[in-house]
Coordinates of C-alpha atoms and ligand atoms in Angstrom, one line a residue:
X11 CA 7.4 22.3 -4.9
X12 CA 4.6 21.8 -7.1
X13 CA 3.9 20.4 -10.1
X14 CA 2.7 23.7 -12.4
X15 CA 5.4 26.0 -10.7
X16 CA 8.7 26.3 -8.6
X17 CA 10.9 24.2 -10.9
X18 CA 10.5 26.7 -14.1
X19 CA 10.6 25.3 -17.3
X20 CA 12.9 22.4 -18.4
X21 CA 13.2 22.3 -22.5
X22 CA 9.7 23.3 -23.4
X23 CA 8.9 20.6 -20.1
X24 CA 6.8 23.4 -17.4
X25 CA 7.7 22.4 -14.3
X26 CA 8.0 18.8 -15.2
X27 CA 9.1 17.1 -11.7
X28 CA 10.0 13.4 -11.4
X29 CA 10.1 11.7 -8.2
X30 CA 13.4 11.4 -7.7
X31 CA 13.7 15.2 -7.9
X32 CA 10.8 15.2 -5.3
X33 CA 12.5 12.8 -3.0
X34 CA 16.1 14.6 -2.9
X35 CA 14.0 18.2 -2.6
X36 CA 11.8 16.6 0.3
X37 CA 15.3 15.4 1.9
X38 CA 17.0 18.1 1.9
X39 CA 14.6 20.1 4.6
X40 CA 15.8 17.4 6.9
X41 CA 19.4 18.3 7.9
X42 CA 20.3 14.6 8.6
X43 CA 19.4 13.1 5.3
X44 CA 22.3 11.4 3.9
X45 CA 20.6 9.8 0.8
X46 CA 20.1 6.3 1.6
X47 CA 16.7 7.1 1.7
X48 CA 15.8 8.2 -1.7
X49 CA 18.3 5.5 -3.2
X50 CA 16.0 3.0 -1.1
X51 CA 13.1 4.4 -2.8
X52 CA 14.3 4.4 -6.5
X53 CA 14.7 1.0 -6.0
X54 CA 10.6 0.7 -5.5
X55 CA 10.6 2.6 -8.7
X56 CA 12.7 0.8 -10.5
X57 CA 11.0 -2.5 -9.7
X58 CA 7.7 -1.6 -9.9
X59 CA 8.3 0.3 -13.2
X60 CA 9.3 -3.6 -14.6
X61 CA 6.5 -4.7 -12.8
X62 CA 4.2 -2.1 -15.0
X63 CA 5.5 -3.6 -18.5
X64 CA 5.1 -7.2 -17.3
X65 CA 1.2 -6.6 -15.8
X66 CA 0.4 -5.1 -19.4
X67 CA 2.1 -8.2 -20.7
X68 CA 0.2 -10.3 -18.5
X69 CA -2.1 -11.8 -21.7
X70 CA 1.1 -12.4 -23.8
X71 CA 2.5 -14.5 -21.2
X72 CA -0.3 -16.3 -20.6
X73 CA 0.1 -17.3 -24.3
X74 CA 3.2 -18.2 -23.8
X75 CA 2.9 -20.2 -21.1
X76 CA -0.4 -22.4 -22.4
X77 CA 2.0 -23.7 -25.0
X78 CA 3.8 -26.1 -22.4
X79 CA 4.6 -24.0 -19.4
X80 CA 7.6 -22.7 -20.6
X81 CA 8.1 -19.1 -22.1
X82 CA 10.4 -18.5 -25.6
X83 CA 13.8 -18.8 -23.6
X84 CA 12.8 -22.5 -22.4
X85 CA 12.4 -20.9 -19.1
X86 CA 9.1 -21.9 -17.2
X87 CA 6.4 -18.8 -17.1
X88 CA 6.2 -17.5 -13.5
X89 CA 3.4 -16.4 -11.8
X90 CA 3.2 -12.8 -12.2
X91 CA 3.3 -12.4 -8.3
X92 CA 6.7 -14.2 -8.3
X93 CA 8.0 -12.3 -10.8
X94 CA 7.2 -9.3 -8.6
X95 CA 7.8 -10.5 -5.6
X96 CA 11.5 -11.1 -7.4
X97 CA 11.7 -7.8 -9.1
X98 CA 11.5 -5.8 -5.7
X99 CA 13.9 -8.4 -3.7
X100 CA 16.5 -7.5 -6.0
X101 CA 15.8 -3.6 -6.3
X102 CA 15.1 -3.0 -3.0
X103 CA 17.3 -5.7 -1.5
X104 CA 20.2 -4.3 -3.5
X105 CA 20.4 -1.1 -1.5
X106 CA 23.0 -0.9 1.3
X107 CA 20.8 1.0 3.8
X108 CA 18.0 -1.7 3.8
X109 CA 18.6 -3.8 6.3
X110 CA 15.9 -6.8 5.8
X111 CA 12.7 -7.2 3.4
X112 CA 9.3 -8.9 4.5
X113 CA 7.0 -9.7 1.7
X114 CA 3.7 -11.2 1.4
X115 CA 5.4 -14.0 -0.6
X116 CA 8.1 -14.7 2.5
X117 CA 7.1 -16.7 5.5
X118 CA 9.9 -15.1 7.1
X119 CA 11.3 -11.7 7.1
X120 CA 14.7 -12.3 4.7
X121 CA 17.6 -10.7 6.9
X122 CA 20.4 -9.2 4.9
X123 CA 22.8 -8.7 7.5
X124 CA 23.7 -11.8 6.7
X125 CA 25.4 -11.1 4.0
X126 CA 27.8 -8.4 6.0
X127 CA 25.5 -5.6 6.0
X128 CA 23.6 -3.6 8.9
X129 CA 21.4 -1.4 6.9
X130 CA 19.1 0.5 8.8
X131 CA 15.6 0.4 6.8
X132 CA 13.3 -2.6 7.0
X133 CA 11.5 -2.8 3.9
X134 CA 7.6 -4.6 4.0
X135 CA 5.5 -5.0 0.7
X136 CA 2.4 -7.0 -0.8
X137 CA 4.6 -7.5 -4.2
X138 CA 1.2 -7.6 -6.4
X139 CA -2.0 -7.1 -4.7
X140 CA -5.4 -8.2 -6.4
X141 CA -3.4 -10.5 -7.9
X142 CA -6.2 -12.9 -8.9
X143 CA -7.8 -10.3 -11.1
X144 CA -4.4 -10.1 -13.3
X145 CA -6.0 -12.9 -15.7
X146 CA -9.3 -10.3 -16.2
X147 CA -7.1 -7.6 -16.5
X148 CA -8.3 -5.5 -13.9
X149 CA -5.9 -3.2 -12.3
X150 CA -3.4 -4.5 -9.7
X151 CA -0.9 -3.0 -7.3
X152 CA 2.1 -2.7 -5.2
X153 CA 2.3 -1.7 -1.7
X154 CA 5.3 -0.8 0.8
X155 CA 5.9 0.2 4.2
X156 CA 9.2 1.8 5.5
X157 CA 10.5 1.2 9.0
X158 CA 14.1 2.1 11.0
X159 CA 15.5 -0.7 12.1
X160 CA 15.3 0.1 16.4
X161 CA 18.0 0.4 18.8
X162 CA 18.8 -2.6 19.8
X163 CA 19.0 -2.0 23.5
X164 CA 14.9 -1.6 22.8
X165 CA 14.6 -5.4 22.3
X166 CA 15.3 -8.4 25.0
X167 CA 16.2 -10.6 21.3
X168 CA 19.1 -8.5 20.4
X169 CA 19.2 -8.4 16.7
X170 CA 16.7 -10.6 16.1
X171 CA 15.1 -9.1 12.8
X172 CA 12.3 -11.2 13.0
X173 CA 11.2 -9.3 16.2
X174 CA 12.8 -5.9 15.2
X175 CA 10.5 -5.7 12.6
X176 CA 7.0 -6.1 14.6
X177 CA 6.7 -2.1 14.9
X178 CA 3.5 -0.3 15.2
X179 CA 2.5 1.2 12.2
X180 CA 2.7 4.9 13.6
X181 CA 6.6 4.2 13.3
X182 CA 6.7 4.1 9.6
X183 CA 8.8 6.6 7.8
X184 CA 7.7 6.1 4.3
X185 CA 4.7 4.2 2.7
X186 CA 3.6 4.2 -0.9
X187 CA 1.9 2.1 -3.0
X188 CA 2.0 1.5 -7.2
X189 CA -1.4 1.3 -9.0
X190 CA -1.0 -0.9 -12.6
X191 CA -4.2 -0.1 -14.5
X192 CA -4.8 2.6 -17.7
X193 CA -2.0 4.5 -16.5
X194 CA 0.6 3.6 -13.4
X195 CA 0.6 6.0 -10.7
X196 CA 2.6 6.0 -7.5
X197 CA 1.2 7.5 -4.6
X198 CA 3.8 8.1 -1.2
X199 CA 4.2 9.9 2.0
X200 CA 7.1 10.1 4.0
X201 CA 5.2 11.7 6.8
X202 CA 5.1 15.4 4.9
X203 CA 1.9 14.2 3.0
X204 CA 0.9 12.5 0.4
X205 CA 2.0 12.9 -3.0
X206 CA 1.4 10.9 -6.6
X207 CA 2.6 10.4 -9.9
X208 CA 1.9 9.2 -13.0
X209 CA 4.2 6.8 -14.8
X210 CA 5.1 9.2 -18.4
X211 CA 5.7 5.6 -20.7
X212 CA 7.2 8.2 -23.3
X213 CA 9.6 9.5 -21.0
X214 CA 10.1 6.6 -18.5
X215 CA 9.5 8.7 -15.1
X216 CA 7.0 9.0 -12.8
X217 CA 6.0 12.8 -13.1
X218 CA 4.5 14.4 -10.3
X219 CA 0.8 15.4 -10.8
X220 CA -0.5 16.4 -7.3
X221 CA 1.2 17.4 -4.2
X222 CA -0.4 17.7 -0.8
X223 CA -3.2 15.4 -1.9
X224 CA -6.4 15.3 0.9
X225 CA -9.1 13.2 0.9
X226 CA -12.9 14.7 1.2
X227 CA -14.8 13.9 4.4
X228 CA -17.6 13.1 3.5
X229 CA -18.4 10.6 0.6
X230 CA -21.6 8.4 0.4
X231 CA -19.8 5.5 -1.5
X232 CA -18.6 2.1 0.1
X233 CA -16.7 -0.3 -0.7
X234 CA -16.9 -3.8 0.8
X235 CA -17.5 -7.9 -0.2
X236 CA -20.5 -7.5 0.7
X237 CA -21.3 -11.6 -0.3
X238 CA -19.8 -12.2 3.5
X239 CA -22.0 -9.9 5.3
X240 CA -24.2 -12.5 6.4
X241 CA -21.0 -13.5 9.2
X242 CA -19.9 -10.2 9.1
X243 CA -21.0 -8.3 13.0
X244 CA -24.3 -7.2 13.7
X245 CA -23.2 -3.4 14.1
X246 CA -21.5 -4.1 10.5
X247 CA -25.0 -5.2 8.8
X248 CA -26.7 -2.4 10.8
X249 CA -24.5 0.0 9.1
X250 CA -25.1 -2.0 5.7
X251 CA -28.7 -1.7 5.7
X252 CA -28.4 2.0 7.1
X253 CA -26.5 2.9 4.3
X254 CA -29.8 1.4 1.9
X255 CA -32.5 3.4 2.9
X256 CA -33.3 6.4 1.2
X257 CA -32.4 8.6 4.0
X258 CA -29.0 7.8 4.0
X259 CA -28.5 7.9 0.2
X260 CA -24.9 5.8 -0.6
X261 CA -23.7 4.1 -3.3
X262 CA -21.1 1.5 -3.6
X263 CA -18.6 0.6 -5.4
X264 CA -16.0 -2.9 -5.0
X265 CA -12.8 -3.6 -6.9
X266 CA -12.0 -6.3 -5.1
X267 CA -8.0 -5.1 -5.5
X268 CA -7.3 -3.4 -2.2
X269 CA -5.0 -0.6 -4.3
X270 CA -7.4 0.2 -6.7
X271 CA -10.8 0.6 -4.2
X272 CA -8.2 2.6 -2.0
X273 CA -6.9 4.9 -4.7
X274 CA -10.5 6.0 -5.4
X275 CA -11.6 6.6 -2.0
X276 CA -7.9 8.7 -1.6
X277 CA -9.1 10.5 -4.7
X278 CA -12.7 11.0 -4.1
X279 CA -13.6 10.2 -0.7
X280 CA -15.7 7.0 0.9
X281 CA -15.3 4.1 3.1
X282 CA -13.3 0.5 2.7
X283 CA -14.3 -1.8 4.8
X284 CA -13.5 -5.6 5.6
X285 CA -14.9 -6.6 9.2
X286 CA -14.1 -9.7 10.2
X287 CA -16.0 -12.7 8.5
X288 CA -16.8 -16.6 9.6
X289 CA -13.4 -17.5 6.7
X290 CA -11.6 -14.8 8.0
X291 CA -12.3 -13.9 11.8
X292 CA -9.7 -11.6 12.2
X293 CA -10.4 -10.0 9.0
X294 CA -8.5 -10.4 5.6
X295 CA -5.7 -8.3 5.2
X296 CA -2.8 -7.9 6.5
X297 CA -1.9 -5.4 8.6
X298 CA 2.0 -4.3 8.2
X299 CA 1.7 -4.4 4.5
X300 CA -1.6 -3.9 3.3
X301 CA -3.7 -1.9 6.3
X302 CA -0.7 0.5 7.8
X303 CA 0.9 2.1 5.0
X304 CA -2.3 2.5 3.6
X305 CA -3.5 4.0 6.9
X306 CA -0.3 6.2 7.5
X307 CA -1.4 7.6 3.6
X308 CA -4.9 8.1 4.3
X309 CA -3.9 10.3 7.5
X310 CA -1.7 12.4 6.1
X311 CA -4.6 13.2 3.7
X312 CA -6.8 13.9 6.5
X313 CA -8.7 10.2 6.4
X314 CA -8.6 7.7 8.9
X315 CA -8.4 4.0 9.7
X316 CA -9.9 1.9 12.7
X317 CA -9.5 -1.6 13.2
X318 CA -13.2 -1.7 15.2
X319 CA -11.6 -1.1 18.5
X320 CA -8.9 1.6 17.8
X321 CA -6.6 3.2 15.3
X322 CA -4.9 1.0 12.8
X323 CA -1.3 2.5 13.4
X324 CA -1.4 1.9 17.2
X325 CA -1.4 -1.6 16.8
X326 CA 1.9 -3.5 18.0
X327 CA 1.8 -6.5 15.6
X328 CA 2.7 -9.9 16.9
X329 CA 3.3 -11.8 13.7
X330 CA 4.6 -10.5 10.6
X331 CA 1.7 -11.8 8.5
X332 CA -1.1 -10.8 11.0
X333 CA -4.3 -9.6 9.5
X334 CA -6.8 -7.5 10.8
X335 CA -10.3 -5.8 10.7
X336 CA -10.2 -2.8 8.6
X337 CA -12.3 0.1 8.4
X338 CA -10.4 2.9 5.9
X339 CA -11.1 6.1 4.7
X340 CA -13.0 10.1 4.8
X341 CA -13.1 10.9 8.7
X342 CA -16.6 11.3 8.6
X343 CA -17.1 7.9 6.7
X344 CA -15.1 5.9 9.3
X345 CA -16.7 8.5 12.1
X346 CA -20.2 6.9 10.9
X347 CA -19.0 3.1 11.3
X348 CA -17.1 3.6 14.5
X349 CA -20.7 5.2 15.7
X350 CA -22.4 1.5 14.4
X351 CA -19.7 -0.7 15.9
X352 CA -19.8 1.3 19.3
X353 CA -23.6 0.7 19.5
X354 CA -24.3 4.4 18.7
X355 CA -26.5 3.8 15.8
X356 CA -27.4 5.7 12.7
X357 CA -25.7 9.9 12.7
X358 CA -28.4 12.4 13.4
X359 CA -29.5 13.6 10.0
Ligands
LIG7 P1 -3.7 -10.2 -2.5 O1 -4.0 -10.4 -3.9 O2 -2.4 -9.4 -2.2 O3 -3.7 -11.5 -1.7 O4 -4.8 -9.3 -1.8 C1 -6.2 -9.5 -2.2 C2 -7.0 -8.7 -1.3 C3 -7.2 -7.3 -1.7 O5 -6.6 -6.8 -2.8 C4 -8.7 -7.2 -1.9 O6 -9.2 -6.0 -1.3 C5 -9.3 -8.3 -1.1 O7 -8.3 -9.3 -1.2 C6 -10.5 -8.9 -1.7 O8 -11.0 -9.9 -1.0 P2 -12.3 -10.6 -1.3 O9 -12.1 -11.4 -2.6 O10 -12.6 -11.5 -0.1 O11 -13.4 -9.6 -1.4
LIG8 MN1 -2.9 -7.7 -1.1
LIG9 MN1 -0.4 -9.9 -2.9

């Protein structure tokens, strides 16, 4: 399917494609699909659509909320990470074949069985990331991991969700995330590569725009706090002031919203890195809903992601807020680092 040809022309609309026509086309190449998939994942899009009006909103209800913490209804004004934390509980949590949510915002992974359901899709997100730059209005997102729910026989706490859902990352079977900024885009992969859309505000879809997307190789750019570098590991600052000599030639460029430094570096190439640091030993982010779907996406387009000692998706996690070190990005990028960190030094030029 693509977006400029295949579908024909819909009402003067060429080839127009929205994702839930991309979803049901994916599904049907697998003979087994019964649907439950894609109605899991029009929940996302319903939720995170919301989400989009309320982040453009975000200054309005700041307003609102200043004049004595309650908004025009008498209600009191949420946090914006709430309210989307919320908004994707319900979508998502409404669906039959989801089995259990985890969210950033949860301490504990919410089980739905218990209301009479066995659903088989666990269903992990960071609701809003880069929430703290909401207030400057600089763009946000959502992120979201997909995993089956295992055989039980697999696990010594039989249907225990809390354990079920502490799968490496290479088990995934969807992962996506929502970018909020000029326009809202939604990037996914359900392991047949990675594909985005733009949210069309005048039709209220997310359209397809590229298909098979791949990320370049090589890219001098970086992307890292680099205020902690001064606990970040030696190999780390080797690389750092590698990258500064004239030789090497890089530029860098920091967000400091993991969606938004991640979309470019998808787009365009580069490198995203956050090493472990003396506040954050294990590194910041969290690894079943921040590092692996991001790292499942940046593999089917070709990239890669390292923790320091091995690939991010092989990691069993033992906690379901567990961060880690991450290094994500071209091949050749993370190639470089893995080179530092291993004690190889600077690439041959
Ligand atoms: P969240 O808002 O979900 O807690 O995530 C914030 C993360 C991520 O978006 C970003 O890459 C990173 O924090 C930035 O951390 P520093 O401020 O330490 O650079
Ligand atoms: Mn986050
Ligand atoms: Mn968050």
């Amino acid at each position: 399917m693509s977006a400029t040809g295949g579908a024909g022309s819909f009402h003067g609309l060429p080839g127009l494609i929205t994702i839930q026509q991309h979803i049901i086309a994916n599904q049907r190449r697998h003979s087994e699909a019964t649907g439950e998939f894609s109605f899991l994942l029009s929940g996302i899009t319903i939720a995170t659509k919301v989400l989009a009006s309320k982040v453009r909103k975000a200054g309005l209800v700041d307003i609102f909320g200043a004049t004595g913490e309650q908004n025009v209804q008498g209600e009191t004004v949420q946090k914006l990470d709430r309210i989307a934390n919320d908004l994707l509980m319900h979508c998502i949590g409404y669906r039959r074949s989801v089995g259990a949510l985890a969210s950033e915002e949860n301490e504990t992974v919410v089980d739905l069985t218990e209301t009479g359901r066995a659903g088989k899709y666990l269903v992990l997100f960071d609701p809003l990331d880069g929430s703290s730059n909401i207030d400057v209005n600089i763009p946000t997102g959502t992120i979201f991991s997909i995993l089956v729910r295992p055989d039980r026989s697999e696990w010594s706490e039989a249907g225990d969700v809390q354990a079920e859902i502490l799968q490496a990352g290479v088990r995934q079977v969807g992962a996506g995330y929502v970018l909020y900024s000029g326009a809202t885009t939604l990037v996914y992969t359900t392991g047949n590569g990675v594909h985005q859309f733009v949210l069309d505000p005048e039709i209220g879809a997310f359209v397809l725009v590229k298909e098979r997307i791949t990320v370049p190789a090589r890219k001098k750019v970086y992307s890292v706090n680099e205020a902690n570098s001064g606990s970040f590991p030696a190999e780390v600052r080797r690389y750092l002031d590698w990258t500064k000599t004239e030789a090497a030639g890089y530029s860098s460029r920091y967000v400091g919203s993991f969606v938004a430094d991640f979309h470019r570096i998808l787009m365009q190439g580069g490198i995203f890195l956050y090493p472990p640091t003396a506040k954050a030993p294990s590194g910041k982010l969290r690894l079943m809903y921040e590092a692996n779907p991001m790292s499942l996406l940046i593999e089917q387009a070709g990239g890669s992601a390292i923790d320091g000692n091995g690939r991010i998706l092989e990691k069993t996690p033992k906690k379901l807020h567990e961060r880690t070190p991450l290094y994500i990005g071209s091949k050749d990028e993370v190639a470089v680092v893995e080179g530092f960190l291993r004690g190889k030094g600077a690439p041959a030029a």
